[in-house]
mmCIF file of C-alpha atoms and ligand atoms in Angstrom:
data_model
loop_
_atom_site.group_PDB
_atom_site.id
_atom_site.type_symbol
_atom_site.label_atom_id
_atom_site.label_comp_id
_atom_site.label_asym_id
_atom_site.label_seq_id
_atom_site.Cartn_x
_atom_site.Cartn_y
_atom_site.Cartn_z
ATOM 1 C CA MET A 1 54.527 44.393 -31.157
ATOM 2 C CA LYS A 2 57.152 47.103 -31.551
ATOM 3 C CA THR A 3 56.588 50.452 -33.244
ATOM 4 C CA ARG A 4 58.586 53.655 -33.580
ATOM 5 C CA ALA A 5 56.745 56.818 -32.622
ATOM 6 C CA ALA A 6 57.231 60.552 -32.014
ATOM 7 C CA VAL A 7 56.565 61.240 -28.343
ATOM 8 C CA MET A 8 56.161 64.508 -26.458
ATOM 9 C CA TYR A 9 57.750 63.787 -23.049
ATOM 10 C CA GLU A 10 58.101 67.374 -21.887
ATOM 11 C CA HIS A 11 56.328 70.520 -23.027
ATOM 12 C CA ASN A 12 58.469 72.896 -25.104
ATOM 13 C CA GLN A 13 61.250 70.333 -25.502
ATOM 14 C CA PRO A 14 62.295 68.446 -28.635
ATOM 15 C CA VAL A 15 60.065 65.536 -29.506
ATOM 16 C CA VAL A 16 61.620 62.094 -28.898
ATOM 17 C CA VAL A 17 61.427 59.380 -31.561
ATOM 18 C CA GLU A 18 61.687 55.976 -29.897
ATOM 19 C CA GLU A 19 60.560 52.372 -30.010
ATOM 20 C CA LEU A 20 57.410 51.559 -28.057
ATOM 21 C CA GLU A 21 55.459 48.433 -27.276
ATOM 22 C CA LEU A 22 51.972 48.402 -28.816
ATOM 23 C CA VAL A 23 49.364 45.961 -27.525
ATOM 24 C CA GLU A 24 46.752 44.198 -29.647
ATOM 25 C CA PRO A 25 43.462 45.842 -30.548
ATOM 26 C CA LYS A 26 40.666 45.216 -28.039
ATOM 27 C CA ALA A 27 36.997 44.920 -28.993
ATOM 28 C CA ASN A 28 35.928 47.428 -31.651
ATOM 29 C CA GLU A 29 39.515 48.525 -32.226
ATOM 30 C CA VAL A 30 41.786 48.189 -35.220
ATOM 31 C CA LEU A 31 45.539 47.978 -35.822
ATOM 32 C CA VAL A 32 46.621 50.338 -38.610
ATOM 33 C CA ARG A 33 49.995 50.493 -40.359
ATOM 34 C CA THR A 34 50.573 54.178 -40.964
ATOM 35 C CA ALA A 35 51.530 55.190 -44.489
ATOM 36 C CA ALA A 36 51.747 58.961 -44.093
ATOM 37 C CA SER A 37 51.191 61.616 -41.457
ATOM 38 C CA GLY A 38 50.804 65.312 -42.154
ATOM 39 C CA VAL A 39 52.536 67.729 -39.811
ATOM 40 C CA CYS A 40 49.873 70.140 -38.570
ATOM 41 C CA HIS A 41 50.244 73.181 -36.368
ATOM 42 C CA SER A 42 48.082 71.459 -33.768
ATOM 43 C CA ASP A 43 50.833 68.865 -33.279
ATOM 44 C CA LEU A 44 53.156 71.680 -32.342
ATOM 45 C CA SER A 45 50.420 73.123 -30.115
ATOM 46 C CA VAL A 46 50.504 69.874 -28.139
ATOM 47 C CA VAL A 47 54.241 70.357 -27.669
ATOM 48 C CA THR A 48 53.781 73.926 -26.443
ATOM 49 C CA GLY A 49 50.770 73.005 -24.305
ATOM 50 C CA ALA A 50 48.421 75.342 -26.204
ATOM 51 C CA ILE A 51 46.360 72.204 -26.878
ATOM 52 C CA TYR A 52 46.862 70.550 -23.541
ATOM 53 C CA TYR A 53 47.832 66.916 -23.073
ATOM 54 C CA ASP A 54 49.608 65.473 -20.081
ATOM 55 C CA ALA A 55 53.000 64.066 -21.045
ATOM 56 C CA ALA A 56 53.780 61.613 -22.467
ATOM 57 C CA VAL A 57 51.756 61.625 -25.676
ATOM 58 C CA ILE A 58 52.385 60.343 -29.201
ATOM 59 C CA LEU A 59 51.795 63.150 -31.696
ATOM 60 C CA GLY A 60 49.989 63.103 -35.027
ATOM 61 C CA HIS A 61 46.323 63.337 -35.921
ATOM 62 C CA GLU A 62 46.383 63.723 -39.724
ATOM 63 C CA GLY A 63 47.124 60.423 -41.404
ATOM 64 C CA ALA A 64 46.185 57.450 -43.524
ATOM 65 C CA GLY A 65 47.187 53.818 -43.582
ATOM 66 C CA VAL A 66 46.262 50.189 -44.071
ATOM 67 C CA ILE A 67 44.422 47.916 -41.631
ATOM 68 C CA GLU A 68 46.590 45.022 -40.419
ATOM 69 C CA GLN A 69 44.363 43.482 -37.725
ATOM 70 C CA VAL A 70 40.831 43.954 -36.433
ATOM 71 C CA GLY A 71 39.636 43.386 -32.867
ATOM 72 C CA GLU A 72 36.565 41.466 -31.775
ATOM 73 C CA GLY A 73 33.256 42.879 -32.932
ATOM 74 C CA VAL A 74 34.658 44.936 -35.805
ATOM 75 C CA THR A 75 32.366 44.332 -38.758
ATOM 76 C CA ASP A 76 32.723 47.406 -40.979
ATOM 77 C CA PHE A 77 36.471 47.035 -41.601
ATOM 78 C CA GLN A 78 38.735 44.252 -42.840
ATOM 79 C CA VAL A 79 42.440 43.559 -43.016
ATOM 80 C CA GLY A 80 43.818 45.348 -46.068
ATOM 81 C CA ASP A 81 41.312 48.216 -46.047
ATOM 82 C CA HIS A 82 42.746 51.652 -46.705
ATOM 83 C CA VAL A 83 41.660 54.249 -44.171
ATOM 84 C CA ILE A 84 41.939 57.889 -43.241
ATOM 85 C CA LEU A 85 42.177 58.571 -39.506
ATOM 86 C CA SER A 86 39.530 60.894 -38.144
ATOM 87 C CA PHE A 87 40.611 62.851 -35.090
ATOM 88 C CA VAL A 88 37.140 62.609 -33.599
ATOM 89 C CA SER A 89 35.537 59.315 -32.626
ATOM 90 C CA TYR A 90 32.114 58.890 -34.119
ATOM 91 C CA CYS A 91 29.948 56.851 -31.767
ATOM 92 C CA GLY A 92 26.922 57.149 -34.024
ATOM 93 C CA ASN A 93 24.294 57.135 -31.311
ATOM 94 C CA CYS A 94 24.835 60.083 -28.965
ATOM 95 C CA ARG A 95 22.662 63.168 -29.257
ATOM 96 C CA MET A 96 25.217 65.098 -31.312
ATOM 97 C CA CYS A 97 25.758 62.206 -33.738
ATOM 98 C CA GLU A 98 22.000 61.907 -34.130
ATOM 99 C CA MET A 99 21.902 65.596 -35.052
ATOM 100 C CA GLU A 100 24.571 64.772 -37.682
ATOM 101 C CA LYS A 101 27.000 66.944 -35.721
ATOM 102 C CA VAL A 102 29.429 64.058 -35.772
ATOM 103 C CA CYS A 103 32.509 66.129 -35.056
ATOM 104 C CA LEU A 104 30.902 67.203 -31.784
ATOM 105 C CA CYS A 105 30.294 63.565 -30.743
ATOM 106 C CA GLU A 106 29.877 63.262 -26.979
ATOM 107 C CA SER A 107 32.530 60.520 -26.803
ATOM 108 C CA TYR A 108 35.012 63.381 -27.102
ATOM 109 C CA ASP A 109 34.706 63.733 -23.323
ATOM 110 C CA VAL A 110 36.776 60.619 -22.575
ATOM 111 C CA PRO A 111 39.999 61.893 -20.883
ATOM 112 C CA ARG A 112 42.428 63.132 -23.465
ATOM 113 C CA GLY A 113 44.662 60.677 -25.218
ATOM 114 C CA PHE A 114 43.205 57.432 -23.867
ATOM 115 C CA LEU A 115 41.202 55.031 -25.964
ATOM 116 C CA LEU A 116 37.457 54.889 -25.394
ATOM 117 C CA ASP A 117 37.727 52.528 -22.389
ATOM 118 C CA GLY A 118 40.106 54.970 -20.686
ATOM 119 C CA THR A 119 43.238 52.809 -21.022
ATOM 120 C CA TYR A 120 46.574 52.888 -22.887
ATOM 121 C CA ARG A 121 47.690 50.831 -25.890
ATOM 122 C CA PHE A 122 51.290 52.098 -26.095
ATOM 123 C CA TYR A 123 54.025 51.550 -23.451
ATOM 124 C CA ASN A 124 57.653 52.676 -23.374
ATOM 125 C CA SER A 125 60.634 50.562 -22.297
ATOM 126 C CA SER A 126 60.102 51.612 -18.654
ATOM 127 C CA GLY A 127 56.562 50.244 -18.828
ATOM 128 C CA ASP A 128 54.919 53.677 -18.699
ATOM 129 C CA GLY A 129 51.688 54.098 -20.655
ATOM 130 C CA ILE A 130 51.866 56.661 -23.486
ATOM 131 C CA LEU A 131 48.806 58.661 -24.571
ATOM 132 C CA GLN A 132 47.661 59.035 -28.206
ATOM 133 C CA MET A 133 46.963 62.501 -29.557
ATOM 134 C CA ALA A 134 43.316 62.708 -30.588
ATOM 135 C CA ARG A 135 43.069 58.981 -29.832
ATOM 136 C CA VAL A 136 44.973 58.215 -33.048
ATOM 137 C CA ALA A 137 48.770 58.925 -32.974
ATOM 138 C CA THR A 138 49.568 59.083 -36.685
ATOM 139 C CA MET A 139 53.234 59.810 -35.937
ATOM 140 C CA SER A 140 53.749 56.144 -35.141
ATOM 141 C CA GLU A 141 54.520 53.350 -37.603
ATOM 142 C CA TYR A 142 51.578 51.396 -36.202
ATOM 143 C CA MET A 143 48.621 52.487 -34.113
ATOM 144 C CA VAL A 144 45.671 50.850 -32.400
ATOM 145 C CA VAL A 145 42.600 53.058 -32.706
ATOM 146 C CA PRO A 146 38.840 52.802 -32.162
ATOM 147 C CA GLU A 147 37.001 51.794 -35.331
ATOM 148 C CA GLN A 148 34.946 54.935 -34.719
ATOM 149 C CA ASN A 149 37.998 56.962 -35.795
ATOM 150 C CA LEU A 150 38.316 55.348 -39.221
ATOM 151 C CA VAL A 151 37.075 56.332 -42.647
ATOM 152 C CA LYS A 152 37.374 53.678 -45.348
ATOM 153 C CA ILE A 153 38.550 54.946 -48.724
ATOM 154 C CA ASP A 154 38.961 53.531 -52.194
ATOM 155 C CA GLN A 155 42.308 51.784 -52.614
ATOM 156 C CA HIS A 156 43.310 53.678 -55.737
ATOM 157 C CA TYR A 157 43.981 56.899 -53.818
ATOM 158 C CA SER A 158 47.511 57.679 -52.781
ATOM 159 C CA LEU A 159 47.648 57.363 -48.985
ATOM 160 C CA GLU A 160 49.932 60.349 -48.833
ATOM 161 C CA GLN A 161 47.353 62.651 -50.399
ATOM 162 C CA ALA A 162 44.566 60.968 -48.432
ATOM 163 C CA ALA A 163 46.389 61.657 -45.161
ATOM 164 C CA LEU A 164 45.947 65.394 -45.649
ATOM 165 C CA VAL A 165 42.190 64.965 -45.780
ATOM 166 C CA GLY A 166 42.376 63.721 -42.180
ATOM 167 C CA CYS A 167 42.779 67.243 -40.835
ATOM 168 C CA GLY A 168 43.873 70.235 -42.915
ATOM 169 C CA VAL A 169 41.727 69.743 -45.991
ATOM 170 C CA THR A 170 38.545 68.811 -44.153
ATOM 171 C CA THR A 171 39.009 71.515 -41.518
ATOM 172 C CA GLY A 172 39.662 74.288 -44.041
ATOM 173 C CA VAL A 173 37.267 73.367 -46.833
ATOM 174 C CA GLY A 174 34.589 72.337 -44.325
ATOM 175 C CA ALA A 175 34.773 75.647 -42.458
ATOM 176 C CA VAL A 176 33.747 77.407 -45.665
ATOM 177 C CA LEU A 177 31.264 74.916 -47.128
ATOM 178 C CA ASN A 178 29.737 73.289 -44.028
ATOM 179 C CA THR A 179 30.117 75.726 -41.141
ATOM 180 C CA ALA A 180 29.769 79.112 -42.840
ATOM 181 C CA LYS A 181 27.958 77.912 -45.986
ATOM 182 C CA VAL A 182 29.523 80.713 -48.026
ATOM 183 C CA GLU A 183 27.248 81.770 -50.909
ATOM 184 C CA PRO A 184 28.384 82.210 -54.537
ATOM 185 C CA GLY A 185 29.618 85.733 -55.234
ATOM 186 C CA SER A 186 30.690 86.327 -51.612
ATOM 187 C CA SER A 187 33.780 88.144 -50.478
ATOM 188 C CA VAL A 188 36.022 86.159 -48.156
ATOM 189 C CA ALA A 189 39.167 86.892 -46.164
ATOM 190 C CA VAL A 190 41.388 84.130 -44.791
ATOM 191 C CA ILE A 191 43.791 85.124 -42.024
ATOM 192 C CA GLY A 192 46.676 82.654 -41.838
ATOM 193 C CA THR A 193 47.557 80.733 -44.987
ATOM 194 C CA GLY A 194 49.215 77.603 -43.608
ATOM 195 C CA GLY A 195 47.968 74.081 -44.292
ATOM 196 C CA VAL A 196 44.434 74.767 -43.047
ATOM 197 C CA GLY A 197 44.159 78.347 -44.367
ATOM 198 C CA LEU A 198 45.084 77.255 -47.894
ATOM 199 C CA ASN A 199 42.219 74.796 -47.710
ATOM 200 C CA ALA A 200 39.840 77.508 -46.556
ATOM 201 C CA ILE A 201 40.919 79.326 -49.733
ATOM 202 C CA GLN A 202 40.189 76.168 -51.763
ATOM 203 C CA GLY A 203 36.821 75.979 -50.017
ATOM 204 C CA ALA A 204 36.075 79.570 -51.022
ATOM 205 C CA VAL A 205 36.946 78.712 -54.635
ATOM 206 C CA LEU A 206 34.583 75.710 -54.478
ATOM 207 C CA ALA A 207 31.883 77.977 -53.016
ATOM 208 C CA ASP A 208 32.320 80.337 -55.995
ATOM 209 C CA ALA A 209 33.336 83.257 -53.829
ATOM 210 C CA GLU A 210 34.116 86.260 -55.981
ATOM 211 C CA GLN A 211 36.800 87.861 -53.874
ATOM 212 C CA ILE A 212 39.212 85.766 -51.796
ATOM 213 C CA ILE A 213 41.677 87.821 -49.799
ATOM 214 C CA ALA A 214 44.617 85.991 -48.193
ATOM 215 C CA VAL A 215 46.202 87.619 -45.141
ATOM 216 C CA ASP A 216 49.562 86.489 -43.750
ATOM 217 C CA ILE A 217 52.908 87.898 -42.688
ATOM 218 C CA ALA A 218 55.036 85.485 -44.754
ATOM 219 C CA GLU A 219 55.457 86.320 -48.428
ATOM 220 C CA LYS A 220 56.049 82.657 -49.310
ATOM 221 C CA LYS A 221 52.729 81.663 -47.775
ATOM 222 C CA LEU A 222 50.962 84.444 -49.661
ATOM 223 C CA ASP A 223 52.483 83.032 -52.853
ATOM 224 C CA PHE A 224 51.056 79.600 -51.946
ATOM 225 C CA ALA A 225 47.713 81.336 -51.332
ATOM 226 C CA LYS A 226 47.667 82.742 -54.885
ATOM 227 C CA THR A 227 48.227 79.308 -56.388
ATOM 228 C CA PHE A 228 45.305 77.995 -54.329
ATOM 229 C CA GLY A 229 42.953 80.679 -55.629
ATOM 230 C CA ALA A 230 43.394 83.882 -53.609
ATOM 231 C CA THR A 231 42.369 86.863 -55.752
ATOM 232 C CA ASP A 232 44.111 89.397 -53.495
ATOM 233 C CA VAL A 233 46.745 89.264 -50.778
ATOM 234 C CA VAL A 234 47.491 91.435 -47.754
ATOM 235 C CA ASN A 235 50.912 91.172 -46.169
ATOM 236 C CA ALA A 236 50.131 92.022 -42.555
ATOM 237 C CA ALA A 237 53.823 92.496 -41.831
ATOM 238 C CA GLU A 238 53.702 95.548 -44.106
ATOM 239 C CA ILE A 239 50.241 97.025 -43.665
ATOM 240 C CA ASP A 240 47.425 96.782 -41.140
ATOM 241 C CA ALA A 241 45.412 93.660 -41.995
ATOM 242 C CA VAL A 242 42.021 95.251 -41.299
ATOM 243 C CA GLU A 243 42.771 98.390 -43.311
ATOM 244 C CA GLY A 244 44.187 96.276 -46.139
ATOM 245 C CA VAL A 245 41.029 94.182 -46.383
ATOM 246 C CA ARG A 246 38.772 97.226 -46.050
ATOM 247 C CA GLU A 247 40.597 98.987 -48.852
ATOM 248 C CA ILE A 248 40.227 95.995 -51.187
ATOM 249 C CA THR A 249 36.496 95.831 -50.395
ATOM 250 C CA LYS A 250 36.038 99.590 -50.983
ATOM 251 C CA GLY A 251 35.588 100.270 -47.287
ATOM 252 C CA LEU A 252 32.739 97.834 -46.609
ATOM 253 C CA GLY A 253 34.567 94.775 -45.300
ATOM 254 C CA VAL A 254 34.126 91.158 -46.353
ATOM 255 C CA ASP A 255 31.064 88.943 -46.064
ATOM 256 C CA TYR A 256 33.124 86.269 -44.295
ATOM 257 C CA ALA A 257 36.475 86.315 -42.520
ATOM 258 C CA PHE A 258 38.122 83.047 -41.489
ATOM 259 C CA GLU A 259 40.658 83.173 -38.681
ATOM 260 C CA VAL A 260 42.957 80.191 -39.119
ATOM 261 C CA ILE A 261 45.747 81.067 -36.702
ATOM 262 C CA GLY A 262 44.243 80.713 -33.249
ATOM 263 C CA ASN A 263 45.247 84.073 -31.815
ATOM 264 C CA PRO A 264 42.951 86.470 -29.889
ATOM 265 C CA ASP A 265 44.375 89.482 -31.785
ATOM 266 C CA THR A 266 43.709 88.018 -35.211
ATOM 267 C CA ILE A 267 40.254 86.902 -34.077
ATOM 268 C CA ARG A 268 39.561 90.527 -33.280
ATOM 269 C CA GLN A 269 40.872 91.486 -36.710
ATOM 270 C CA ALA A 270 38.586 88.927 -38.334
ATOM 271 C CA TYR A 271 35.674 90.533 -36.507
ATOM 272 C CA GLN A 272 36.778 94.011 -37.584
ATOM 273 C CA MET A 273 37.200 93.119 -41.248
ATOM 274 C CA VAL A 274 33.698 91.763 -41.840
ATOM 275 C CA ARG A 275 30.908 94.025 -43.066
ATOM 276 C CA PRO A 276 27.859 94.755 -40.886
ATOM 277 C CA ALA A 277 25.924 91.471 -40.499
ATOM 278 C CA GLY A 278 28.964 89.651 -41.851
ATOM 279 C CA THR A 279 30.400 86.533 -40.251
ATOM 280 C CA ALA A 280 33.759 85.929 -38.599
ATOM 281 C CA VAL A 281 34.568 82.232 -38.422
ATOM 282 C CA ILE A 282 37.156 81.067 -35.888
ATOM 283 C CA VAL A 283 38.958 77.994 -37.131
ATOM 284 C CA GLY A 284 42.372 78.310 -35.423
ATOM 285 C CA MET A 285 42.823 76.475 -32.128
ATOM 286 C CA VAL A 286 43.494 79.211 -29.558
ATOM 287 C CA HIS A 287 45.610 78.439 -26.457
ATOM 288 C CA HIS A 288 43.252 76.641 -24.095
ATOM 289 C CA GLU A 289 43.612 79.330 -21.390
ATOM 290 C CA LYS A 290 43.163 82.362 -23.641
ATOM 291 C CA GLU A 291 40.030 84.390 -24.307
ATOM 292 C CA PHE A 292 39.193 87.009 -26.909
ATOM 293 C CA SER A 293 37.261 90.216 -26.488
ATOM 294 C CA ILE A 294 35.258 92.375 -28.839
ATOM 295 C CA PRO A 295 33.334 95.602 -28.226
ATOM 296 C CA ALA A 296 29.970 94.269 -27.017
ATOM 297 C CA GLN A 297 27.721 97.152 -28.041
ATOM 298 C CA HIS A 298 29.246 97.272 -31.512
ATOM 299 C CA PHE A 299 28.668 93.532 -31.784
ATOM 300 C CA VAL A 300 24.953 94.140 -31.265
ATOM 301 C CA SER A 301 24.551 97.301 -33.321
ATOM 302 C CA SER A 302 26.490 95.914 -36.298
ATOM 303 C CA GLU A 303 24.783 92.514 -36.218
ATOM 304 C CA ARG A 304 28.087 90.834 -36.905
ATOM 305 C CA ARG A 305 28.297 87.139 -36.211
ATOM 306 C CA ILE A 306 31.168 85.166 -34.716
ATOM 307 C CA ILE A 307 31.052 81.406 -35.053
ATOM 308 C CA GLY A 308 33.449 78.603 -34.236
ATOM 309 C CA SER A 309 34.256 75.842 -36.697
ATOM 310 C CA PHE A 310 35.641 72.529 -35.470
ATOM 311 C CA TYR A 311 36.886 69.942 -37.989
ATOM 312 C CA GLY A 312 34.998 71.810 -40.715
ATOM 313 C CA SER A 313 31.683 70.726 -39.136
ATOM 314 C CA CYS A 314 32.308 67.507 -41.024
ATOM 315 C CA GLN A 315 30.805 64.061 -41.039
ATOM 316 C CA PRO A 316 34.086 62.236 -41.647
ATOM 317 C CA ARG A 317 32.592 59.208 -43.415
ATOM 318 C CA VAL A 318 30.484 61.397 -45.703
ATOM 319 C CA ASP A 319 32.762 64.358 -46.349
ATOM 320 C CA MET A 320 36.180 62.731 -46.658
ATOM 321 C CA PRO A 321 35.301 60.426 -49.574
ATOM 322 C CA LYS A 322 33.590 63.420 -51.227
ATOM 323 C CA LEU A 323 36.740 65.497 -50.905
ATOM 324 C CA LEU A 324 38.779 62.704 -52.494
ATOM 325 C CA SER A 325 36.299 62.618 -55.394
ATOM 326 C CA LEU A 326 36.749 66.353 -55.865
ATOM 327 C CA TYR A 327 40.495 65.709 -56.048
ATOM 328 C CA THR A 328 39.932 63.093 -58.769
ATOM 329 C CA GLU A 329 37.754 65.562 -60.677
ATOM 330 C CA GLY A 330 40.563 68.109 -60.525
ATOM 331 C CA LYS A 331 38.539 70.481 -58.351
ATOM 332 C CA LEU A 332 40.621 70.125 -55.199
ATOM 333 C CA LYS A 333 44.387 70.500 -54.994
ATOM 334 C CA LEU A 334 46.128 67.936 -52.802
ATOM 335 C CA ASP A 335 49.443 67.333 -54.582
ATOM 336 C CA GLU A 336 50.256 71.036 -54.414
ATOM 337 C CA LEU A 337 49.816 71.035 -50.627
ATOM 338 C CA ILE A 338 52.753 68.703 -50.118
ATOM 339 C CA THR A 339 55.851 70.851 -50.003
ATOM 340 C CA ARG A 340 58.266 68.476 -48.317
ATOM 341 C CA HIS A 341 58.645 64.895 -47.143
ATOM 342 C CA TYR A 342 60.214 63.945 -43.830
ATOM 343 C CA ARG A 343 61.256 60.756 -42.089
ATOM 344 C CA LEU A 344 59.809 60.288 -38.617
ATOM 345 C CA GLU A 345 63.223 61.083 -37.098
ATOM 346 C CA GLN A 346 63.042 64.536 -38.695
ATOM 347 C CA ILE A 347 59.929 65.606 -36.823
ATOM 348 C CA ASN A 348 61.698 68.440 -34.985
ATOM 349 C CA ASP A 349 63.023 69.792 -38.321
ATOM 350 C CA ALA A 350 59.514 69.558 -39.723
ATOM 351 C CA PHE A 351 58.229 71.719 -36.858
ATOM 352 C CA ALA A 352 61.036 74.249 -37.399
ATOM 353 C CA ASP A 353 60.205 74.479 -41.130
ATOM 354 C CA MET A 354 56.528 74.942 -40.321
ATOM 355 C CA GLU A 355 57.288 77.767 -37.918
ATOM 356 C CA ALA A 356 59.522 79.394 -40.528
ATOM 357 C CA GLY A 357 56.598 79.360 -42.992
ATOM 358 C CA GLU A 358 58.489 77.089 -45.396
ATOM 359 C CA ASN A 359 55.768 74.542 -46.089
ATOM 360 C CA ALA A 360 52.190 74.391 -47.253
ATOM 361 C CA ARG A 361 52.217 70.939 -45.644
ATOM 362 C CA GLY A 362 55.134 68.806 -44.539
ATOM 363 C CA VAL A 363 54.381 65.084 -44.652
ATOM 364 C CA ILE A 364 56.062 62.233 -42.773
ATOM 365 C CA ILE A 365 56.350 59.157 -44.974
ATOM 366 C CA PHE A 366 56.603 55.685 -43.416
ATOM 367 C CA ASN A 367 58.037 52.673 -45.201
HETATM 368 C C1 CXF B 1 42.957 69.751 -33.811
HETATM 369 C C2 CXF B 1 41.937 69.955 -32.770
HETATM 370 C C3 CXF B 1 42.292 69.275 -31.498
HETATM 371 C C4 CXF B 1 42.635 67.848 -31.694
HETATM 372 C C5 CXF B 1 43.648 67.636 -32.754
HETATM 373 C C6 CXF B 1 43.308 68.335 -34.007
HETATM 374 N N1 CXF B 1 42.467 70.353 -34.995
HETATM 375 C C7 CXF B 1 43.216 70.657 -36.056
HETATM 376 O O1 CXF B 1 44.401 70.587 -36.174
HETATM 377 ZN ZN1 ZN B 2 45.420 69.389 -37.577
#
């Protein structure tokens, strides 16, 4: 069948929207009609090569849609089911899945962008195979994905709101609740208040943190942060982020700092702004070739902790429905995340708006 998709053909060049051929789902795979795809900074990181994929690759890893066809052996899903796409495949029986560390499933090792059997499902008009970001490719009208990447949801949810749970919401809220397990009354700083950072702020609200300090260089994003529950803001374009946070915490530093940018300098700042024995949580995806450094002796003598958080340490099929319930109960903001809608053809504009700090989340809507 034919499908239109946003394809990265060359790093650091505009994304191409074109018609591709999509083959039928094989065993344990499913054909999904995409309803909505969020535009996440990680999509742009694939374009820049910070998250490395060989070209060509279809972008998009935050989405929701409706099942149109199921391959042989699929028993848990039916045509018509509404699903969120998970950007990790959950095999259910590797050692990490058995430890309930589903987002660290060992199937992640399959070469990037291929389906689990190491082959393509999408082809362009020249007959070249096209990879799928995170094995999903939500920036395509249709996608064939492993059933292991699907989370079934109740049909009454709007697929547009549900799409956001596929990455930003789960990554941000999960970093606070699952990875760091922030305690009530804690002080929290969030560095970077884009789509994921705002959800870390929501997570801190859900955790009953007392002080939630948003740090960013864009005033508009700090305004978003306040509506999502930040109690204080630090504009790092005006003052030093570490000094700003220290001042607000009367010199001590915060219990938890979440770095949601993916930059070695802001990781260092996150480390510097936590109190002794506090925890810096790295959520942002740093360029795959970059490293960060911290003073090693100070690390020991201050008993600070630095931990990574991938996909909010989530179990997609457990956590995503729970997050949607919180939305229904009015405890989680999803509508407010959606700043602007785009058509697939506007993907390059959506990236430009994201870089300009215009959006909490931009969302591509399919017909
Ligand atoms: C990324 C991590 C790498 C795969 C795609 C999603 N996380 C958040 O955006
Ligand atoms: Zn993402």
